[in-house]
């Protein structure tokens, strides 16, 4: 690895495990952070590089009156049909992968952290030096989705079942971050893993 190239953390985990909280902690520790989900949303905005293809694939039914994509309508389609989900990913993933590569290339921080729920299923994995997986119990995931994100129990279960098993992600991990405790415990785990990574880079 080039001394000038940042060390890249690929941060993933199933929905409701607290990946975004870990990403925020990494930012506080000095990493440049990239939220792949936000990049995907940007790509699907009017004028975005994936907008026309998504509308062509799923129809004008998914549009709001102002021509923006109604994310809930799109979610209702793709999270009830695995083929439709893969169809959406084939459109959006290449645009996100290109943008992430550009952001890594221009990064000034010593570490870049990419949060992506489909990190392991996409080419983003190839950009990473270390794979971090955030884990939680299914009960904790459901509680966060229902209480914090306002999903119905049915919708939360549907989202959970649409994802690859947590055990698969753990098998691919260089670092596992358990997140069933409180925020201070989580911060301590992330800080320890981050400092270990920086020490490895320096050695």
PDB file of C-alpha atoms in Angstrom:
ATOM      1  CA  UNK A   1       0.000   0.000   0.000  1.00  0.00           C
ATOM      2  CA  UNK A   2       1.309   3.451  -0.921  1.00  0.00           C
ATOM      3  CA  UNK A   3       2.242   5.596   2.111  1.00  0.00           C
ATOM      4  CA  UNK A   4       0.160   8.460   0.657  1.00  0.00           C
ATOM      5  CA  UNK A   5      -2.929   6.333   0.094  1.00  0.00           C
ATOM      6  CA  UNK A   6      -5.426   6.383   2.960  1.00  0.00           C
ATOM      7  CA  UNK A   7      -6.214   3.163   4.752  1.00  0.00           C
ATOM      8  CA  UNK A   8      -9.780   2.217   3.799  1.00  0.00           C
ATOM      9  CA  UNK A   9     -12.252   0.676   6.254  1.00  0.00           C
ATOM     10  CA  UNK A  10     -15.289  -1.016   4.769  1.00  0.00           C
ATOM     11  CA  UNK A  11     -18.047  -0.753   7.356  1.00  0.00           C
ATOM     12  CA  UNK A  12     -21.088  -2.986   7.029  1.00  0.00           C
ATOM     13  CA  UNK A  13     -23.684  -4.936   8.960  1.00  0.00           C
ATOM     14  CA  UNK A  14     -27.367  -5.654   8.688  1.00  0.00           C
ATOM     15  CA  UNK A  15     -30.063  -3.044   9.093  1.00  0.00           C
ATOM     16  CA  UNK A  16     -30.575  -1.840  12.653  1.00  0.00           C
ATOM     17  CA  UNK A  17     -27.136  -2.833  13.925  1.00  0.00           C
ATOM     18  CA  UNK A  18     -25.921   0.757  14.332  1.00  0.00           C
ATOM     19  CA  UNK A  19     -23.524   1.195  11.401  1.00  0.00           C
ATOM     20  CA  UNK A  20     -24.235   4.914  11.144  1.00  0.00           C
ATOM     21  CA  UNK A  21     -23.377   5.408  14.815  1.00  0.00           C
ATOM     22  CA  UNK A  22     -20.051   3.623  14.285  1.00  0.00           C
ATOM     23  CA  UNK A  23     -19.421   5.812  11.230  1.00  0.00           C
ATOM     24  CA  UNK A  24     -20.021   8.930  13.346  1.00  0.00           C
ATOM     25  CA  UNK A  25     -17.540   7.674  15.952  1.00  0.00           C
ATOM     26  CA  UNK A  26     -14.927   7.047  13.257  1.00  0.00           C
ATOM     27  CA  UNK A  27     -15.440  10.595  12.029  1.00  0.00           C
ATOM     28  CA  UNK A  28     -14.837  11.910  15.553  1.00  0.00           C
ATOM     29  CA  UNK A  29     -11.601   9.877  15.624  1.00  0.00           C
ATOM     30  CA  UNK A  30     -10.345  11.564  12.451  1.00  0.00           C
ATOM     31  CA  UNK A  31     -11.468   9.345   9.587  1.00  0.00           C
ATOM     32  CA  UNK A  32     -13.036  10.733   6.445  1.00  0.00           C
ATOM     33  CA  UNK A  33     -16.430   9.069   6.183  1.00  0.00           C
ATOM     34  CA  UNK A  34     -18.486   8.033   3.169  1.00  0.00           C
ATOM     35  CA  UNK A  35     -22.125   6.962   3.413  1.00  0.00           C
ATOM     36  CA  UNK A  36     -22.792   4.829   0.339  1.00  0.00           C
ATOM     37  CA  UNK A  37     -26.545   4.894   0.998  1.00  0.00           C
ATOM     38  CA  UNK A  38     -26.571   8.694   0.750  1.00  0.00           C
ATOM     39  CA  UNK A  39     -24.568   8.501  -2.472  1.00  0.00           C
ATOM     40  CA  UNK A  40     -27.173   6.081  -3.851  1.00  0.00           C
ATOM     41  CA  UNK A  41     -29.970   8.493  -2.966  1.00  0.00           C
ATOM     42  CA  UNK A  42     -28.089  11.320  -4.661  1.00  0.00           C
ATOM     43  CA  UNK A  43     -27.615   9.200  -7.791  1.00  0.00           C
ATOM     44  CA  UNK A  44     -31.394   8.692  -7.914  1.00  0.00           C
ATOM     45  CA  UNK A  45     -32.277  12.372  -7.594  1.00  0.00           C
ATOM     46  CA  UNK A  46     -33.557  14.134 -10.749  1.00  0.00           C
ATOM     47  CA  UNK A  47     -30.485  14.807 -12.862  1.00  0.00           C
ATOM     48  CA  UNK A  48     -28.535  12.116 -11.012  1.00  0.00           C
ATOM     49  CA  UNK A  49     -26.690   9.490 -13.024  1.00  0.00           C
ATOM     50  CA  UNK A  50     -29.083   6.664 -12.075  1.00  0.00           C
ATOM     51  CA  UNK A  51     -32.396   8.564 -12.116  1.00  0.00           C
ATOM     52  CA  UNK A  52     -33.493   7.910 -15.699  1.00  0.00           C
ATOM     53  CA  UNK A  53     -32.574   4.220 -15.558  1.00  0.00           C
ATOM     54  CA  UNK A  54     -34.443   3.669 -12.267  1.00  0.00           C
ATOM     55  CA  UNK A  55     -37.586   5.376 -13.573  1.00  0.00           C
ATOM     56  CA  UNK A  56     -37.378   3.386 -16.817  1.00  0.00           C
ATOM     57  CA  UNK A  57     -37.014   0.144 -14.856  1.00  0.00           C
ATOM     58  CA  UNK A  58     -39.754   0.680 -12.268  1.00  0.00           C
ATOM     59  CA  UNK A  59     -42.145   3.084 -13.986  1.00  0.00           C
ATOM     60  CA  UNK A  60     -43.579   6.496 -13.197  1.00  0.00           C
ATOM     61  CA  UNK A  61     -45.590   4.935 -10.365  1.00  0.00           C
ATOM     62  CA  UNK A  62     -42.535   5.482  -8.139  1.00  0.00           C
ATOM     63  CA  UNK A  63     -42.499   9.241  -8.799  1.00  0.00           C
ATOM     64  CA  UNK A  64     -43.831  12.005  -6.586  1.00  0.00           C
ATOM     65  CA  UNK A  65     -45.738  14.892  -8.231  1.00  0.00           C
ATOM     66  CA  UNK A  66     -42.477  16.890  -8.361  1.00  0.00           C
ATOM     67  CA  UNK A  67     -40.816  14.004 -10.277  1.00  0.00           C
ATOM     68  CA  UNK A  68     -38.560  12.986  -7.404  1.00  0.00           C
ATOM     69  CA  UNK A  69     -38.478   9.265  -6.655  1.00  0.00           C
ATOM     70  CA  UNK A  70     -40.775   8.205  -3.833  1.00  0.00           C
ATOM     71  CA  UNK A  71     -38.372   6.060  -1.836  1.00  0.00           C
ATOM     72  CA  UNK A  72     -41.137   4.335   0.121  1.00  0.00           C
ATOM     73  CA  UNK A  73     -42.904   3.198  -3.055  1.00  0.00           C
ATOM     74  CA  UNK A  74     -39.621   1.956  -4.475  1.00  0.00           C
ATOM     75  CA  UNK A  75     -38.841   0.173  -1.202  1.00  0.00           C
ATOM     76  CA  UNK A  76     -42.251  -1.509  -1.236  1.00  0.00           C
ATOM     77  CA  UNK A  77     -41.347  -2.986  -4.625  1.00  0.00           C
ATOM     78  CA  UNK A  78     -37.760  -4.072  -4.041  1.00  0.00           C
ATOM     79  CA  UNK A  79     -38.072  -5.380  -0.473  1.00  0.00           C
ATOM     80  CA  UNK A  80     -40.866  -7.766  -1.429  1.00  0.00           C
ATOM     81  CA  UNK A  81     -39.139  -9.168  -4.513  1.00  0.00           C
ATOM     82  CA  UNK A  82     -35.464 -10.214  -4.511  1.00  0.00           C
ATOM     83  CA  UNK A  83     -35.265 -10.025  -8.325  1.00  0.00           C
ATOM     84  CA  UNK A  84     -36.453  -6.419  -8.265  1.00  0.00           C
ATOM     85  CA  UNK A  85     -33.943  -5.596  -5.535  1.00  0.00           C
ATOM     86  CA  UNK A  86     -31.117  -7.037  -7.625  1.00  0.00           C
ATOM     87  CA  UNK A  87     -32.420  -5.077 -10.604  1.00  0.00           C
ATOM     88  CA  UNK A  88     -32.187  -1.828  -8.642  1.00  0.00           C
ATOM     89  CA  UNK A  89     -28.717  -2.696  -7.371  1.00  0.00           C
ATOM     90  CA  UNK A  90     -27.452  -3.380 -10.902  1.00  0.00           C
ATOM     91  CA  UNK A  91     -28.448   0.178 -11.817  1.00  0.00           C
ATOM     92  CA  UNK A  92     -27.276   2.051  -8.728  1.00  0.00           C
ATOM     93  CA  UNK A  93     -24.188   0.156  -7.498  1.00  0.00           C
ATOM     94  CA  UNK A  94     -21.861   1.075 -10.408  1.00  0.00           C
ATOM     95  CA  UNK A  95     -22.564   4.786  -9.917  1.00  0.00           C
ATOM     96  CA  UNK A  96     -21.897   4.543  -6.180  1.00  0.00           C
ATOM     97  CA  UNK A  97     -18.709   2.501  -6.689  1.00  0.00           C
ATOM     98  CA  UNK A  98     -17.320   5.096  -9.104  1.00  0.00           C
ATOM     99  CA  UNK A  99     -18.056   7.993  -6.754  1.00  0.00           C
ATOM    100  CA  UNK A 100     -16.542   6.207  -3.738  1.00  0.00           C
ATOM    101  CA  UNK A 101     -13.350   5.499  -5.698  1.00  0.00           C
ATOM    102  CA  UNK A 102     -13.126   9.199  -6.591  1.00  0.00           C
ATOM    103  CA  UNK A 103     -13.566  10.250  -2.949  1.00  0.00           C
ATOM    104  CA  UNK A 104     -10.848   7.855  -1.794  1.00  0.00           C
ATOM    105  CA  UNK A 105      -8.508   9.181  -4.475  1.00  0.00           C
ATOM    106  CA  UNK A 106      -8.900  12.774  -3.253  1.00  0.00           C
ATOM    107  CA  UNK A 107      -9.051  12.040   0.507  1.00  0.00           C
ATOM    108  CA  UNK A 108      -6.647  13.897   2.788  1.00  0.00           C
ATOM    109  CA  UNK A 109      -7.369  11.974   5.995  1.00  0.00           C
ATOM    110  CA  UNK A 110      -5.168   8.970   6.925  1.00  0.00           C
ATOM    111  CA  UNK A 111      -8.232   6.720   7.093  1.00  0.00           C
ATOM    112  CA  UNK A 112     -11.381   6.603   4.961  1.00  0.00           C
ATOM    113  CA  UNK A 113     -14.412   4.690   6.256  1.00  0.00           C
ATOM    114  CA  UNK A 114     -17.115   3.564   3.819  1.00  0.00           C
ATOM    115  CA  UNK A 115     -20.489   2.581   5.270  1.00  0.00           C
ATOM    116  CA  UNK A 116     -22.421   0.302   2.909  1.00  0.00           C
ATOM    117  CA  UNK A 117     -25.056  -2.280   3.755  1.00  0.00           C
ATOM    118  CA  UNK A 118     -24.203  -4.218   0.558  1.00  0.00           C
ATOM    119  CA  UNK A 119     -20.445  -3.747   0.850  1.00  0.00           C
ATOM    120  CA  UNK A 120     -19.638  -7.451   0.611  1.00  0.00           C
ATOM    121  CA  UNK A 121     -22.011  -8.009  -2.305  1.00  0.00           C
ATOM    122  CA  UNK A 122     -20.542  -5.181  -4.390  1.00  0.00           C
ATOM    123  CA  UNK A 123     -17.167  -4.179  -5.804  1.00  0.00           C
ATOM    124  CA  UNK A 124     -16.719  -1.712  -2.944  1.00  0.00           C
ATOM    125  CA  UNK A 125     -15.148  -4.593  -1.023  1.00  0.00           C
ATOM    126  CA  UNK A 126     -12.194  -4.503  -3.415  1.00  0.00           C
ATOM    127  CA  UNK A 127     -11.409  -0.916  -2.354  1.00  0.00           C
ATOM    128  CA  UNK A 128     -11.103  -1.808   1.338  1.00  0.00           C
ATOM    129  CA  UNK A 129      -8.064  -2.690   3.430  1.00  0.00           C
ATOM    130  CA  UNK A 130     -10.089  -3.794   6.447  1.00  0.00           C
ATOM    131  CA  UNK A 131     -13.674  -5.043   6.673  1.00  0.00           C
ATOM    132  CA  UNK A 132     -15.558  -4.077   9.833  1.00  0.00           C
ATOM    133  CA  UNK A 133     -18.913  -5.689  10.620  1.00  0.00           C
ATOM    134  CA  UNK A 134     -21.285  -4.244  13.204  1.00  0.00           C
ATOM    135  CA  UNK A 135     -23.503  -6.878  14.844  1.00  0.00           C
ATOM    136  CA  UNK A 136     -26.593  -6.866  17.035  1.00  0.00           C
ATOM    137  CA  UNK A 137     -29.155  -9.403  18.176  1.00  0.00           C
ATOM    138  CA  UNK A 138     -32.292  -9.689  16.057  1.00  0.00           C
ATOM    139  CA  UNK A 139     -34.309  -8.366  19.000  1.00  0.00           C
ATOM    140  CA  UNK A 140     -32.129  -5.246  19.166  1.00  0.00           C
ATOM    141  CA  UNK A 141     -32.395  -4.728  15.407  1.00  0.00           C
ATOM    142  CA  UNK A 142     -36.195  -4.963  15.487  1.00  0.00           C
ATOM    143  CA  UNK A 143     -36.375  -2.586  18.447  1.00  0.00           C
ATOM    144  CA  UNK A 144     -34.261   0.026  16.667  1.00  0.00           C
ATOM    145  CA  UNK A 145     -36.221  -0.224  13.414  1.00  0.00           C
ATOM    146  CA  UNK A 146     -39.593   0.059  15.117  1.00  0.00           C
ATOM    147  CA  UNK A 147     -38.807   2.546  17.896  1.00  0.00           C
ATOM    148  CA  UNK A 148     -36.110   4.686  16.326  1.00  0.00           C
ATOM    149  CA  UNK A 149     -36.976   4.557  12.632  1.00  0.00           C
ATOM    150  CA  UNK A 150     -40.741   4.325  12.988  1.00  0.00           C
ATOM    151  CA  UNK A 151     -41.221   1.157  10.935  1.00  0.00           C
ATOM    152  CA  UNK A 152     -44.098  -1.210  11.526  1.00  0.00           C
ATOM    153  CA  UNK A 153     -43.179  -4.635  12.871  1.00  0.00           C
ATOM    154  CA  UNK A 154     -44.152  -6.138   9.509  1.00  0.00           C
ATOM    155  CA  UNK A 155     -41.993  -3.743   7.508  1.00  0.00           C
ATOM    156  CA  UNK A 156     -39.030  -4.212   9.857  1.00  0.00           C
ATOM    157  CA  UNK A 157     -39.225  -8.001   9.514  1.00  0.00           C
ATOM    158  CA  UNK A 158     -39.460  -7.672   5.736  1.00  0.00           C
ATOM    159  CA  UNK A 159     -36.330  -5.514   5.642  1.00  0.00           C
ATOM    160  CA  UNK A 160     -34.447  -7.952   7.852  1.00  0.00           C
ATOM    161  CA  UNK A 161     -35.402 -10.960   5.741  1.00  0.00           C
ATOM    162  CA  UNK A 162     -34.251  -9.209   2.543  1.00  0.00           C
ATOM    163  CA  UNK A 163     -30.631  -9.166   3.752  1.00  0.00           C
ATOM    164  CA  UNK A 164     -27.892 -11.743   3.781  1.00  0.00           C
ATOM    165  CA  UNK A 165     -27.413 -13.542   7.119  1.00  0.00           C
ATOM    166  CA  UNK A 166     -25.394 -11.717   9.771  1.00  0.00           C
ATOM    167  CA  UNK A 167     -23.246 -14.858  10.119  1.00  0.00           C
ATOM    168  CA  UNK A 168     -22.091 -14.495   6.499  1.00  0.00           C
ATOM    169  CA  UNK A 169     -20.905 -10.958   7.119  1.00  0.00           C
ATOM    170  CA  UNK A 170     -19.089 -11.978  10.305  1.00  0.00           C
ATOM    171  CA  UNK A 171     -17.194 -14.695   8.398  1.00  0.00           C
ATOM    172  CA  UNK A 172     -15.914 -12.023   5.998  1.00  0.00           C
ATOM    173  CA  UNK A 173     -14.912  -9.564   8.723  1.00  0.00           C
ATOM    174  CA  UNK A 174     -11.456  -8.474   9.814  1.00  0.00           C
ATOM    175  CA  UNK A 175     -13.026  -6.692  12.794  1.00  0.00           C
ATOM    176  CA  UNK A 176     -16.383  -7.430  14.464  1.00  0.00           C
ATOM    177  CA  UNK A 177     -18.011  -4.646  16.496  1.00  0.00           C
ATOM    178  CA  UNK A 178     -20.793  -5.985  18.776  1.00  0.00           C
ATOM    179  CA  UNK A 179     -23.451  -3.325  19.412  1.00  0.00           C
ATOM    180  CA  UNK A 180     -26.040  -4.510  21.907  1.00  0.00           C
ATOM    181  CA  UNK A 181     -24.746  -2.399  24.794  1.00  0.00           C
ATOM    182  CA  UNK A 182     -24.627   1.326  25.477  1.00  0.00           C
ATOM    183  CA  UNK A 183     -22.934   4.077  23.477  1.00  0.00           C
ATOM    184  CA  UNK A 184     -19.878   4.304  25.733  1.00  0.00           C
ATOM    185  CA  UNK A 185     -19.144   0.605  25.248  1.00  0.00           C
ATOM    186  CA  UNK A 186     -19.473   1.053  21.505  1.00  0.00           C
ATOM    187  CA  UNK A 187     -17.157   4.068  21.473  1.00  0.00           C
ATOM    188  CA  UNK A 188     -14.516   2.133  23.422  1.00  0.00           C
ATOM    189  CA  UNK A 189     -14.638  -0.817  21.002  1.00  0.00           C
ATOM    190  CA  UNK A 190     -14.416   1.402  17.925  1.00  0.00           C
ATOM    191  CA  UNK A 191     -11.567   3.479  19.381  1.00  0.00           C
ATOM    192  CA  UNK A 192      -9.561   0.358  20.212  1.00  0.00           C
ATOM    193  CA  UNK A 193     -10.034  -1.111  16.727  1.00  0.00           C
ATOM    194  CA  UNK A 194      -9.209   2.219  15.072  1.00  0.00           C
ATOM    195  CA  UNK A 195      -6.010   2.735  17.056  1.00  0.00           C
ATOM    196  CA  UNK A 196      -4.923  -0.840  16.305  1.00  0.00           C
ATOM    197  CA  UNK A 197      -5.435  -0.160  12.591  1.00  0.00           C
ATOM    198  CA  UNK A 198      -3.399   3.057  12.701  1.00  0.00           C
ATOM    199  CA  UNK A 199      -0.594   1.236  14.517  1.00  0.00           C
ATOM    200  CA  UNK A 200      -0.537  -1.423  11.796  1.00  0.00           C
ATOM    201  CA  UNK A 201      -0.377   1.273   9.110  1.00  0.00           C
ATOM    202  CA  UNK A 202       2.547   2.954  10.884  1.00  0.00           C
ATOM    203  CA  UNK A 203       4.552  -0.237  11.364  1.00  0.00           C
TER     204      UNK A 203
END
